mmCIF file with all atom_site columns, C-alpha atoms in Angstrom:
data_model
loop_
_atom_site.group_PDB
_atom_site.id
_atom_site.type_symbol
_atom_site.label_atom_id
_atom_site.label_alt_id
_atom_site.label_comp_id
_atom_site.label_asym_id
_atom_site.label_entity_id
_atom_site.label_seq_id
_atom_site.pdbx_PDB_ins_code
_atom_site.Cartn_x
_atom_site.Cartn_y
_atom_site.Cartn_z
_atom_site.occupancy
_atom_site.B_iso_or_equiv
_atom_site.pdbx_formal_charge
_atom_site.auth_seq_id
_atom_site.auth_comp_id
_atom_site.auth_asym_id
_atom_site.auth_atom_id
_atom_site.pdbx_PDB_model_num
ATOM 1   C CA . ASP J 1 1   ? 143.955 62.558 108.699 1.00 70.00 ? 1   ASP J CA 1
ATOM 2   C CA . VAL J 1 2   ? 140.410 62.200 106.866 1.00 69.00 ? 2   VAL J CA 1
ATOM 3   C CA . LYS J 1 3   ? 138.540 65.838 108.225 1.00 90.00 ? 3   LYS J CA 1
ATOM 4   C CA . VAL J 1 4   ? 134.698 66.365 108.079 1.00 95.00 ? 4   VAL J CA 1
ATOM 5   C CA . THR J 1 5   ? 134.148 69.830 108.750 1.00 96.00 ? 5   THR J CA 1
ATOM 6   C CA . GLN J 1 6   ? 130.369 70.793 110.123 1.00 96.00 ? 6   GLN J CA 1
ATOM 7   C CA . SER J 1 7   ? 130.318 75.305 109.201 1.00 90.00 ? 7   SER J CA 1
ATOM 8   C CA . SER J 1 8   ? 128.685 75.136 112.781 1.00 92.00 ? 8   SER J CA 1
ATOM 9   C CA . ARG J 1 9   ? 128.917 74.352 116.514 1.00 93.00 ? 9   ARG J CA 1
ATOM 10  C CA . TYR J 1 10  ? 125.683 75.850 117.728 1.00 95.00 ? 10  TYR J CA 1
ATOM 11  C CA . LEU J 1 11  ? 122.317 77.329 115.853 1.00 96.00 ? 11  LEU J CA 1
ATOM 12  C CA . VAL J 1 12  ? 119.458 78.874 116.977 1.00 97.00 ? 12  VAL J CA 1
ATOM 13  C CA . LYS J 1 13  ? 116.407 78.890 115.114 1.00 97.00 ? 13  LYS J CA 1
ATOM 14  C CA . ARG J 1 14  ? 112.458 79.502 115.649 1.00 97.00 ? 14  ARG J CA 1
ATOM 15  C CA . THR J 1 15  ? 110.061 77.038 114.717 1.00 97.00 ? 15  THR J CA 1
ATOM 16  C CA . GLY J 1 16  ? 108.779 77.401 111.341 1.00 97.00 ? 16  GLY J CA 1
ATOM 17  C CA . GLU J 1 17  ? 112.207 78.318 109.293 1.00 97.00 ? 17  GLU J CA 1
ATOM 18  C CA . LYS J 1 18  ? 114.165 76.448 107.028 1.00 97.00 ? 18  LYS J CA 1
ATOM 19  C CA . VAL J 1 19  ? 117.429 75.317 108.431 1.00 97.00 ? 19  VAL J CA 1
ATOM 20  C CA . PHE J 1 20  ? 120.090 74.264 106.565 1.00 97.00 ? 20  PHE J CA 1
ATOM 21  C CA . LEU J 1 21  ? 123.095 72.221 107.792 1.00 97.00 ? 21  LEU J CA 1
ATOM 22  C CA . GLU J 1 22  ? 125.933 71.801 106.087 1.00 97.00 ? 22  GLU J CA 1
ATOM 23  C CA . CYS J 1 23  ? 129.393 69.478 105.760 1.00 97.00 ? 23  CYS J CA 1
ATOM 24  C CA . VAL J 1 24  ? 132.167 69.189 104.291 1.00 97.00 ? 24  VAL J CA 1
ATOM 25  C CA . GLN J 1 25  ? 135.291 66.088 104.071 1.00 96.00 ? 25  GLN J CA 1
ATOM 26  C CA . ASP J 1 26  ? 137.921 66.556 102.269 1.00 94.00 ? 26  ASP J CA 1
ATOM 27  C CA . MET J 1 27  ? 138.992 62.509 101.278 1.00 91.00 ? 27  MET J CA 1
ATOM 28  C CA . ASP J 1 28  ? 137.214 62.057 98.326  1.00 92.00 ? 28  ASP J CA 1
ATOM 29  C CA . HIS J 1 29  ? 134.773 59.692 99.949  1.00 91.00 ? 29  HIS J CA 1
ATOM 30  C CA . GLU J 1 30  ? 132.230 57.677 98.186  1.00 90.00 ? 30  GLU J CA 1
ATOM 31  C CA . ASN J 1 31  ? 129.723 58.160 101.162 1.00 90.00 ? 31  ASN J CA 1
ATOM 32  C CA . MET J 1 32  ? 128.525 60.428 104.063 1.00 93.00 ? 32  MET J CA 1
ATOM 33  C CA . PHE J 1 33  ? 125.389 60.425 106.460 1.00 94.00 ? 33  PHE J CA 1
ATOM 34  C CA . TRP J 1 34  ? 123.835 62.611 109.058 1.00 97.00 ? 34  TRP J CA 1
ATOM 35  C CA . TYR J 1 35  ? 122.686 60.975 111.943 1.00 96.00 ? 35  TYR J CA 1
ATOM 36  C CA . ARG J 1 36  ? 121.186 63.075 114.320 1.00 96.00 ? 36  ARG J CA 1
ATOM 37  C CA . GLN J 1 37  ? 121.955 61.637 118.428 1.00 93.00 ? 37  GLN J CA 1
ATOM 38  C CA . ASP J 1 38  ? 119.939 62.066 121.304 1.00 91.00 ? 38  ASP J CA 1
ATOM 39  C CA . PRO J 1 39  ? 120.622 61.347 124.761 1.00 85.00 ? 39  PRO J CA 1
ATOM 40  C CA . GLY J 1 40  ? 119.729 57.224 125.113 1.00 80.00 ? 40  GLY J CA 1
ATOM 41  C CA . LEU J 1 41  ? 118.568 56.677 121.994 1.00 85.00 ? 41  LEU J CA 1
ATOM 42  C CA . GLY J 1 42  ? 122.054 56.873 120.926 1.00 85.00 ? 42  GLY J CA 1
ATOM 43  C CA . LEU J 1 43  ? 123.108 58.050 116.760 1.00 91.00 ? 43  LEU J CA 1
ATOM 44  C CA . ARG J 1 44  ? 120.091 57.384 114.734 1.00 92.00 ? 44  ARG J CA 1
ATOM 45  C CA . LEU J 1 45  ? 120.232 57.891 110.932 1.00 92.00 ? 45  LEU J CA 1
ATOM 46  C CA . ILE J 1 46  ? 118.435 60.725 109.306 1.00 96.00 ? 46  ILE J CA 1
ATOM 47  C CA . TYR J 1 47  ? 119.589 60.143 105.309 1.00 95.00 ? 47  TYR J CA 1
ATOM 48  C CA . PHE J 1 48  ? 122.796 59.104 103.384 1.00 92.00 ? 48  PHE J CA 1
ATOM 49  C CA . SER J 1 49  ? 124.665 59.709 99.744  1.00 92.00 ? 49  SER J CA 1
ATOM 50  C CA . TYR J 1 50  ? 126.443 56.861 97.787  1.00 88.00 ? 50  TYR J CA 1
ATOM 51  C CA . ASP J 1 51  ? 127.285 59.660 95.147  1.00 88.00 ? 51  ASP J CA 1
ATOM 52  C CA . VAL J 1 52  ? 126.483 62.905 94.128  1.00 92.00 ? 52  VAL J CA 1
ATOM 53  C CA . LYS J 1 53  ? 122.895 63.562 93.990  1.00 90.00 ? 53  LYS J CA 1
ATOM 54  C CA . MET J 1 54  ? 122.126 59.889 94.975  1.00 90.00 ? 54  MET J CA 1
ATOM 55  C CA . LYS J 1 55  ? 120.527 59.682 98.665  1.00 91.00 ? 55  LYS J CA 1
ATOM 56  C CA . GLU J 1 56  ? 118.376 57.496 100.407 1.00 90.00 ? 56  GLU J CA 1
ATOM 57  C CA . LYS J 1 57  ? 116.485 58.060 103.585 1.00 91.00 ? 57  LYS J CA 1
ATOM 58  C CA . GLY J 1 58  ? 117.767 56.161 106.541 1.00 90.00 ? 58  GLY J CA 1
ATOM 59  C CA . ASP J 1 59  ? 115.333 55.822 109.727 1.00 88.00 ? 59  ASP J CA 1
ATOM 60  C CA . ILE J 1 60  ? 114.246 58.664 110.954 1.00 94.00 ? 60  ILE J CA 1
ATOM 61  C CA . PRO J 1 61  ? 114.051 60.922 107.616 1.00 95.00 ? 61  PRO J CA 1
ATOM 62  C CA . GLU J 1 62  ? 110.671 63.071 107.813 1.00 96.00 ? 62  GLU J CA 1
ATOM 63  C CA . GLY J 1 63  ? 111.389 66.961 108.652 1.00 96.00 ? 63  GLY J CA 1
ATOM 64  C CA . TYR J 1 64  ? 114.171 66.688 106.987 1.00 97.00 ? 64  TYR J CA 1
ATOM 65  C CA . SER J 1 65  ? 115.828 66.685 103.297 1.00 97.00 ? 65  SER J CA 1
ATOM 66  C CA . VAL J 1 66  ? 119.374 67.082 102.186 1.00 97.00 ? 66  VAL J CA 1
ATOM 67  C CA . SER J 1 67  ? 121.115 67.861 98.818  1.00 97.00 ? 67  SER J CA 1
ATOM 68  C CA . ARG J 1 68  ? 124.271 66.276 97.108  1.00 97.00 ? 68  ARG J CA 1
ATOM 69  C CA . GLU J 1 69  ? 125.474 68.747 94.663  1.00 96.00 ? 69  GLU J CA 1
ATOM 70  C CA . LYS J 1 70  ? 129.477 67.838 94.699  1.00 96.00 ? 70  LYS J CA 1
ATOM 71  C CA . LYS J 1 71  ? 130.797 64.957 96.380  1.00 95.00 ? 71  LYS J CA 1
ATOM 72  C CA . GLU J 1 72  ? 132.388 66.891 99.059  1.00 96.00 ? 72  GLU J CA 1
ATOM 73  C CA . ARG J 1 73  ? 129.663 68.725 100.734 1.00 97.00 ? 73  ARG J CA 1
ATOM 74  C CA . PHE J 1 74  ? 126.049 67.272 102.296 1.00 97.00 ? 74  PHE J CA 1
ATOM 75  C CA . SER J 1 75  ? 123.869 69.268 103.208 1.00 97.00 ? 75  SER J CA 1
ATOM 76  C CA . LEU J 1 76  ? 121.013 68.842 105.733 1.00 98.00 ? 76  LEU J CA 1
ATOM 77  C CA . ILE J 1 77  ? 118.157 70.714 105.017 1.00 98.00 ? 77  ILE J CA 1
ATOM 78  C CA . LEU J 1 78  ? 114.890 71.175 108.201 1.00 97.00 ? 78  LEU J CA 1
ATOM 79  C CA . GLU J 1 79  ? 112.065 72.627 106.043 1.00 94.00 ? 79  GLU J CA 1
ATOM 80  C CA . SER J 1 80  ? 110.313 73.860 108.553 1.00 96.00 ? 80  SER J CA 1
ATOM 81  C CA . ALA J 1 81  ? 111.808 73.648 111.969 1.00 97.00 ? 81  ALA J CA 1
ATOM 82  C CA . SER J 1 82  ? 110.154 71.953 114.944 1.00 97.00 ? 82  SER J CA 1
ATOM 83  C CA . THR J 1 83  ? 111.037 72.059 118.502 1.00 97.00 ? 83  THR J CA 1
ATOM 84  C CA . ASN J 1 84  ? 111.594 68.211 118.864 1.00 96.00 ? 84  ASN J CA 1
ATOM 85  C CA . GLN J 1 85  ? 114.084 68.294 116.260 1.00 97.00 ? 85  GLN J CA 1
ATOM 86  C CA . THR J 1 86  ? 116.029 70.236 118.361 1.00 97.00 ? 86  THR J CA 1
ATOM 87  C CA . SER J 1 87  ? 119.630 67.812 118.433 1.00 96.00 ? 87  SER J CA 1
ATOM 88  C CA . MET J 1 88  ? 123.297 67.154 117.605 1.00 95.00 ? 88  MET J CA 1
ATOM 89  C CA . TYR J 1 89  ? 123.351 66.659 114.275 1.00 97.00 ? 89  TYR J CA 1
ATOM 90  C CA . LEU J 1 90  ? 126.351 64.695 113.337 1.00 96.00 ? 90  LEU J CA 1
ATOM 91  C CA . CYS J 1 91  ? 128.362 64.593 110.083 1.00 96.00 ? 91  CYS J CA 1
ATOM 92  C CA . ALA J 1 92  ? 129.793 61.256 108.921 1.00 95.00 ? 92  ALA J CA 1
ATOM 93  C CA . SER J 1 93  ? 131.960 60.191 105.690 1.00 93.00 ? 93  SER J CA 1
ATOM 94  C CA . SER J 1 94  ? 133.225 56.799 104.697 1.00 89.00 ? 94  SER J CA 1
ATOM 95  C CA . SER J 1 95  ? 135.057 55.082 101.550 1.00 85.00 ? 95  SER J CA 1
ATOM 96  C CA . GLY J 1 96  ? 132.684 52.997 98.989  1.00 75.00 ? 96  GLY J CA 1
ATOM 97  C CA . PHE J 1 97  ? 134.531 50.205 100.428 1.00 70.00 ? 97  PHE J CA 1
ATOM 98  C CA . SER J 1 98  ? 132.102 47.861 103.180 1.00 66.00 ? 98  SER J CA 1
ATOM 99  C CA . ASN J 1 99  ? 134.923 47.531 105.816 1.00 72.00 ? 99  ASN J CA 1
ATOM 100 C CA . GLN J 1 100 ? 136.110 51.049 106.422 1.00 79.00 ? 100 GLN J CA 1
ATOM 101 C CA . PRO J 1 101 ? 134.928 53.029 109.215 1.00 85.00 ? 101 PRO J CA 1
ATOM 102 C CA . GLN J 1 102 ? 133.076 56.351 109.459 1.00 90.00 ? 102 GLN J CA 1
ATOM 103 C CA . HIS J 1 103 ? 134.859 59.652 110.288 1.00 93.00 ? 103 HIS J CA 1
ATOM 104 C CA . PHE J 1 104 ? 132.463 61.936 111.968 1.00 95.00 ? 104 PHE J CA 1
ATOM 105 C CA . GLY J 1 105 ? 132.675 66.179 112.612 1.00 95.00 ? 105 GLY J CA 1
ATOM 106 C CA . ASP J 1 106 ? 132.832 67.930 115.591 1.00 93.00 ? 106 ASP J CA 1
ATOM 107 C CA . GLY J 1 107 ? 128.938 68.361 115.602 1.00 95.00 ? 107 GLY J CA 1
ATOM 108 C CA . THR J 1 108 ? 125.988 70.611 115.262 1.00 96.00 ? 108 THR J CA 1
ATOM 109 C CA . ARG J 1 109 ? 124.728 71.289 118.731 1.00 95.00 ? 109 ARG J CA 1
ATOM 110 C CA . LEU J 1 110 ? 121.244 73.362 116.821 1.00 97.00 ? 110 LEU J CA 1
ATOM 111 C CA . SER J 1 111 ? 118.022 74.247 119.280 1.00 97.00 ? 111 SER J CA 1
ATOM 112 C CA . ILE J 1 112 ? 114.811 75.325 117.645 1.00 97.00 ? 112 ILE J CA 1
ATOM 113 C CA . LEU J 1 113 ? 112.405 77.675 119.909 1.00 96.00 ? 113 LEU J CA 1
ATOM 114 C CA . ALA E 2 1   ? 116.885 41.993 113.417 1.00 70.00 ? 1   ALA E CA 1
ATOM 115 C CA . GLN E 2 2   ? 119.948 43.696 113.447 1.00 79.00 ? 2   GLN E CA 1
ATOM 116 C CA . SER E 2 3   ? 120.792 45.206 117.202 1.00 88.00 ? 3   SER E CA 1
ATOM 117 C CA . VAL E 2 4   ? 123.924 46.433 118.951 1.00 92.00 ? 4   VAL E CA 1
ATOM 118 C CA . THR E 2 5   ? 123.693 46.033 122.980 1.00 95.00 ? 5   THR E CA 1
ATOM 119 C CA . GLN E 2 6   ? 125.864 48.488 125.106 1.00 95.00 ? 6   GLN E CA 1
ATOM 120 C CA . PRO E 2 7   ? 124.087 47.395 128.737 1.00 95.00 ? 7   PRO E CA 1
ATOM 121 C CA . ASP E 2 8   ? 125.569 49.640 131.184 1.00 95.00 ? 8   ASP E CA 1
ATOM 122 C CA . ILE E 2 9   ? 124.961 52.787 130.652 1.00 93.00 ? 9   ILE E CA 1
ATOM 123 C CA . HIS E 2 10  ? 126.819 54.305 133.203 1.00 96.00 ? 10  HIS E CA 1
ATOM 124 C CA . ILE E 2 11  ? 129.861 53.209 134.726 1.00 97.00 ? 11  ILE E CA 1
ATOM 125 C CA . THR E 2 12  ? 132.202 55.175 137.112 1.00 97.00 ? 12  THR E CA 1
ATOM 126 C CA . VAL E 2 13  ? 135.599 53.144 137.887 1.00 97.00 ? 13  VAL E CA 1
ATOM 127 C CA . SER E 2 14  ? 138.579 55.190 139.721 1.00 97.00 ? 14  SER E CA 1
ATOM 128 C CA . GLU E 2 15  ? 141.880 56.097 138.270 1.00 97.00 ? 15  GLU E CA 1
ATOM 129 C CA . GLY E 2 16  ? 144.464 53.865 137.451 1.00 97.00 ? 16  GLY E CA 1
ATOM 130 C CA . ALA E 2 17  ? 141.825 50.891 137.682 1.00 97.00 ? 17  ALA E CA 1
ATOM 131 C CA . SER E 2 18  ? 140.634 47.944 134.897 1.00 97.00 ? 18  SER E CA 1
ATOM 132 C CA . LEU E 2 19  ? 138.014 48.903 133.008 1.00 97.00 ? 19  LEU E CA 1
ATOM 133 C CA . GLU E 2 20  ? 135.692 46.797 130.722 1.00 97.00 ? 20  GLU E CA 1
ATOM 134 C CA . LEU E 2 21  ? 133.072 48.169 128.580 1.00 98.00 ? 21  LEU E CA 1
ATOM 135 C CA . ARG E 2 22  ? 130.566 45.529 127.234 1.00 98.00 ? 22  ARG E CA 1
ATOM 136 C CA . CYS E 2 23  ? 128.721 45.245 124.193 1.00 97.00 ? 23  CYS E CA 1
ATOM 137 C CA . ASN E 2 24  ? 126.690 42.083 122.564 1.00 96.00 ? 24  ASN E CA 1
ATOM 138 C CA . TYR E 2 25  ? 125.399 41.916 118.651 1.00 93.00 ? 25  TYR E CA 1
ATOM 139 C CA . SER E 2 26  ? 123.010 40.262 116.427 1.00 90.00 ? 26  SER E CA 1
ATOM 140 C CA . TYR E 2 27  ? 123.990 40.871 112.851 1.00 83.00 ? 27  TYR E CA 1
ATOM 141 C CA . GLY E 2 28  ? 122.679 37.792 110.042 1.00 74.00 ? 28  GLY E CA 1
ATOM 142 C CA . ALA E 2 29  ? 125.978 38.100 108.296 1.00 73.00 ? 29  ALA E CA 1
ATOM 143 C CA . THR E 2 30  ? 129.667 38.441 109.365 1.00 75.00 ? 30  THR E CA 1
ATOM 144 C CA . PRO E 2 31  ? 129.503 41.525 111.200 1.00 84.00 ? 31  PRO E CA 1
ATOM 145 C CA . TYR E 2 32  ? 132.249 44.742 110.825 1.00 88.00 ? 32  TYR E CA 1
ATOM 146 C CA . LEU E 2 33  ? 133.072 45.691 114.276 1.00 92.00 ? 33  LEU E CA 1
ATOM 147 C CA . PHE E 2 34  ? 133.952 48.993 115.821 1.00 94.00 ? 34  PHE E CA 1
ATOM 148 C CA . TRP E 2 35  ? 134.041 51.316 119.343 1.00 97.00 ? 35  TRP E CA 1
ATOM 149 C CA . TYR E 2 36  ? 134.180 54.902 118.503 1.00 97.00 ? 36  TYR E CA 1
ATOM 150 C CA . VAL E 2 37  ? 134.725 57.287 121.727 1.00 97.00 ? 37  VAL E CA 1
ATOM 151 C CA . GLN E 2 38  ? 132.739 60.617 122.028 1.00 96.00 ? 38  GLN E CA 1
ATOM 152 C CA . SER E 2 39  ? 133.905 63.642 124.423 1.00 93.00 ? 39  SER E CA 1
ATOM 153 C CA . PRO E 2 40  ? 131.906 66.153 125.439 1.00 87.00 ? 40  PRO E CA 1
ATOM 154 C CA . GLY E 2 41  ? 130.491 68.667 122.297 1.00 81.00 ? 41  GLY E CA 1
ATOM 155 C CA . GLN E 2 42  ? 132.634 66.378 119.813 1.00 86.00 ? 42  GLN E CA 1
ATOM 156 C CA . GLY E 2 43  ? 132.019 64.436 117.087 1.00 89.00 ? 43  GLY E CA 1
ATOM 157 C CA . LEU E 2 44  ? 132.539 60.904 117.444 1.00 93.00 ? 44  LEU E CA 1
ATOM 158 C CA . GLN E 2 45  ? 135.892 59.137 117.607 1.00 94.00 ? 45  GLN E CA 1
ATOM 159 C CA . LEU E 2 46  ? 137.403 55.577 115.925 1.00 94.00 ? 46  LEU E CA 1
ATOM 160 C CA . LEU E 2 47  ? 139.144 53.399 118.853 1.00 97.00 ? 47  LEU E CA 1
ATOM 161 C CA . LEU E 2 48  ? 139.473 50.574 117.435 1.00 95.00 ? 48  LEU E CA 1
ATOM 162 C CA . LYS E 2 49  ? 137.701 48.299 114.461 1.00 93.00 ? 49  LYS E CA 1
ATOM 163 C CA . TYR E 2 50  ? 137.465 44.843 113.390 1.00 92.00 ? 50  TYR E CA 1
ATOM 164 C CA . PHE E 2 51  ? 137.402 43.031 110.436 1.00 85.00 ? 51  PHE E CA 1
ATOM 165 C CA . SER E 2 52  ? 138.809 39.933 110.589 1.00 82.00 ? 52  SER E CA 1
ATOM 166 C CA . GLY E 2 53  ? 141.924 37.651 111.196 1.00 83.00 ? 53  GLY E CA 1
ATOM 167 C CA . ASP E 2 54  ? 143.150 38.295 115.356 1.00 86.00 ? 54  ASP E CA 1
ATOM 168 C CA . THR E 2 55  ? 140.314 38.471 117.508 1.00 90.00 ? 55  THR E CA 1
ATOM 169 C CA . LEU E 2 56  ? 142.176 40.882 120.109 1.00 95.00 ? 56  LEU E CA 1
ATOM 170 C CA . VAL E 2 57  ? 142.341 44.004 118.364 1.00 95.00 ? 57  VAL E CA 1
ATOM 171 C CA . GLN E 2 58  ? 144.297 46.657 119.480 1.00 96.00 ? 58  GLN E CA 1
ATOM 172 C CA . GLY E 2 59  ? 143.479 50.277 119.322 1.00 96.00 ? 59  GLY E CA 1
ATOM 173 C CA . ILE E 2 60  ? 144.520 54.097 119.995 1.00 95.00 ? 60  ILE E CA 1
ATOM 174 C CA . LYS E 2 61  ? 144.659 55.708 123.829 1.00 94.00 ? 61  LYS E CA 1
ATOM 175 C CA . GLY E 2 62  ? 145.798 52.085 124.997 1.00 96.00 ? 62  GLY E CA 1
ATOM 176 C CA . PHE E 2 63  ? 142.173 50.505 124.162 1.00 97.00 ? 63  PHE E CA 1
ATOM 177 C CA . GLU E 2 64  ? 142.203 46.435 123.677 1.00 97.00 ? 64  GLU E CA 1
ATOM 178 C CA . ALA E 2 65  ? 138.548 44.541 122.274 1.00 98.00 ? 65  ALA E CA 1
ATOM 179 C CA . GLU E 2 66  ? 138.162 41.051 122.199 1.00 96.00 ? 66  GLU E CA 1
ATOM 180 C CA . PHE E 2 67  ? 135.863 39.820 119.289 1.00 94.00 ? 67  PHE E CA 1
ATOM 181 C CA . LYS E 2 68  ? 133.873 36.158 120.604 1.00 94.00 ? 68  LYS E CA 1
ATOM 182 C CA . ARG E 2 69  ? 132.396 35.437 118.130 1.00 91.00 ? 69  ARG E CA 1
ATOM 183 C CA . SER E 2 70  ? 129.691 32.775 119.922 1.00 91.00 ? 70  SER E CA 1
ATOM 184 C CA . GLN E 2 71  ? 128.967 35.135 122.896 1.00 93.00 ? 71  GLN E CA 1
ATOM 185 C CA . SER E 2 72  ? 127.913 37.741 119.636 1.00 93.00 ? 72  SER E CA 1
ATOM 186 C CA . SER E 2 73  ? 130.532 40.216 121.673 1.00 95.00 ? 73  SER E CA 1
ATOM 187 C CA . PHE E 2 74  ? 133.099 42.370 121.106 1.00 97.00 ? 74  PHE E CA 1
ATOM 188 C CA . ASN E 2 75  ? 134.012 44.458 125.034 1.00 98.00 ? 75  ASN E CA 1
ATOM 189 C CA . LEU E 2 76  ? 136.489 47.081 125.172 1.00 98.00 ? 76  LEU E CA 1
ATOM 190 C CA . ARG E 2 77  ? 139.328 46.699 127.458 1.00 98.00 ? 77  ARG E CA 1
ATOM 191 C CA . LYS E 2 78  ? 141.737 49.138 129.038 1.00 98.00 ? 78  LYS E CA 1
ATOM 192 C CA . PRO E 2 79  ? 144.282 47.948 131.799 1.00 97.00 ? 79  PRO E CA 1
ATOM 193 C CA . SER E 2 80  ? 144.601 51.108 133.417 1.00 97.00 ? 80  SER E CA 1
ATOM 194 C CA . VAL E 2 81  ? 142.327 54.154 132.919 1.00 97.00 ? 81  VAL E CA 1
ATOM 195 C CA . HIS E 2 82  ? 143.364 57.559 132.932 1.00 96.00 ? 82  HIS E CA 1
ATOM 196 C CA . TRP E 2 83  ? 141.327 60.497 134.079 1.00 95.00 ? 83  TRP E CA 1
ATOM 197 C CA . SER E 2 84  ? 141.147 61.872 130.385 1.00 95.00 ? 84  SER E CA 1
ATOM 198 C CA . ASP E 2 85  ? 139.146 58.609 129.715 1.00 96.00 ? 85  ASP E CA 1
ATOM 199 C CA . ALA E 2 86  ? 136.333 59.924 130.409 1.00 97.00 ? 86  ALA E CA 1
ATOM 200 C CA . ALA E 2 87  ? 133.424 60.433 127.772 1.00 97.00 ? 87  ALA E CA 1
ATOM 201 C CA . GLU E 2 88  ? 131.264 58.540 125.742 1.00 96.00 ? 88  GLU E CA 1
ATOM 202 C CA . TYR E 2 89  ? 132.013 55.427 124.402 1.00 97.00 ? 89  TYR E CA 1
ATOM 203 C CA . PHE E 2 90  ? 129.627 53.388 121.268 1.00 96.00 ? 90  PHE E CA 1
ATOM 204 C CA . CYS E 2 91  ? 129.560 50.371 119.881 1.00 96.00 ? 91  CYS E CA 1
ATOM 205 C CA . ALA E 2 92  ? 128.650 50.067 116.189 1.00 93.00 ? 92  ALA E CA 1
ATOM 206 C CA . VAL E 2 93  ? 128.153 46.902 113.849 1.00 90.00 ? 93  VAL E CA 1
ATOM 207 C CA . GLY E 2 94  ? 127.998 46.715 110.178 1.00 83.00 ? 94  GLY E CA 1
ATOM 208 C CA . GLY E 2 95  ? 128.636 44.410 107.040 1.00 65.00 ? 95  GLY E CA 1
ATOM 209 C CA . ARG E 2 96  ? 128.263 43.955 103.380 1.00 58.00 ? 96  ARG E CA 1
ATOM 210 C CA . LYS E 2 97  ? 127.641 46.370 101.611 1.00 57.00 ? 97  LYS E CA 1
ATOM 211 C CA . ILE E 2 98  ? 124.235 47.599 100.396 1.00 53.00 ? 98  ILE E CA 1
ATOM 212 C CA . SER E 2 99  ? 123.144 49.763 97.815  1.00 54.00 ? 99  SER E CA 1
ATOM 213 C CA . GLY E 2 100 ? 126.348 51.869 95.760  1.00 50.00 ? 100 GLY E CA 1
ATOM 214 C CA . GLY E 2 101 ? 129.181 50.827 98.211  1.00 49.00 ? 101 GLY E CA 1
ATOM 215 C CA . TYR E 2 102 ? 126.996 51.851 101.581 1.00 56.00 ? 102 TYR E CA 1
ATOM 216 C CA . ASN E 2 103 ? 128.014 50.411 104.624 1.00 64.00 ? 103 ASN E CA 1
ATOM 217 C CA . LYS E 2 104 ? 125.012 50.570 107.196 1.00 75.00 ? 104 LYS E CA 1
ATOM 218 C CA . LEU E 2 105 ? 126.211 51.332 110.602 1.00 85.00 ? 105 LEU E CA 1
ATOM 219 C CA . ILE E 2 106 ? 123.873 49.959 113.496 1.00 87.00 ? 106 ILE E CA 1
ATOM 220 C CA . PHE E 2 107 ? 125.151 52.178 116.594 1.00 91.00 ? 107 PHE E CA 1
ATOM 221 C CA . GLY E 2 108 ? 124.523 51.327 120.736 1.00 92.00 ? 108 GLY E CA 1
ATOM 222 C CA . ALA E 2 109 ? 123.093 53.782 122.727 1.00 91.00 ? 109 ALA E CA 1
ATOM 223 C CA . GLY E 2 110 ? 126.769 54.374 124.438 1.00 94.00 ? 110 GLY E CA 1
ATOM 224 C CA . THR E 2 111 ? 127.954 53.601 127.674 1.00 96.00 ? 111 THR E CA 1
ATOM 225 C CA . ARG E 2 112 ? 129.506 57.182 129.646 1.00 96.00 ? 112 ARG E CA 1
ATOM 226 C CA . LEU E 2 113 ? 132.214 56.587 131.373 1.00 97.00 ? 113 LEU E CA 1
ATOM 227 C CA . ALA E 2 114 ? 133.364 58.313 134.450 1.00 97.00 ? 114 ALA E CA 1
ATOM 228 C CA . VAL E 2 115 ? 136.816 58.510 136.110 1.00 97.00 ? 115 VAL E CA 1
ATOM 229 C CA . HIS E 2 116 ? 137.184 59.017 139.913 1.00 94.00 ? 116 HIS E CA 1
ATOM 230 C CA . PRO E 2 117 ? 141.116 60.634 140.652 1.00 88.00 ? 117 PRO E CA 1
#
């Protein structure tokens, strides 16, 4: 089974802090994704990566950056956390074939105070 | 524009009753379709997927879905609901590759299912 592991289930940070969310997958997948999930809005794509050091913006990249230095690891960075970034963050990975599903981690619930 | 609509935000059914969750999509090319389930505090788990062939697809946990191209729908069904099925359900549509093999998925807003004993 595909395993996508997010480093923290719950995280509380303060406004202005730099926040790192880590994600690791064990299936040698080419693609990795970061979403945020808010009630009534479903999942919104923040960034994705289709190879090491390659990244592209999703639908809501403002206030975020990402890093993919190794194939199995994809980090989401909040450069200066703000209260409107309080949300559930989900990481996912998929193989390079277009008809393959994305596999999700358990999520990180981030609160910015 | 590509979109996924799940018309029902909340659905409540009695345990043992049948279930149908609706999903309508708008997508310019041949779609790949997915249903995911999310239990409270968890990530999304894949229930089933449709790529081609038989329009009735079977998934895990006794779920099935039917692809109807003429109606742009991919409704999820289960003949007899169990209390453990209470969760949020997401429909998603994707298609051909974009840059580097990335297949963008578009998610619906979700349907929250409650099950009465």
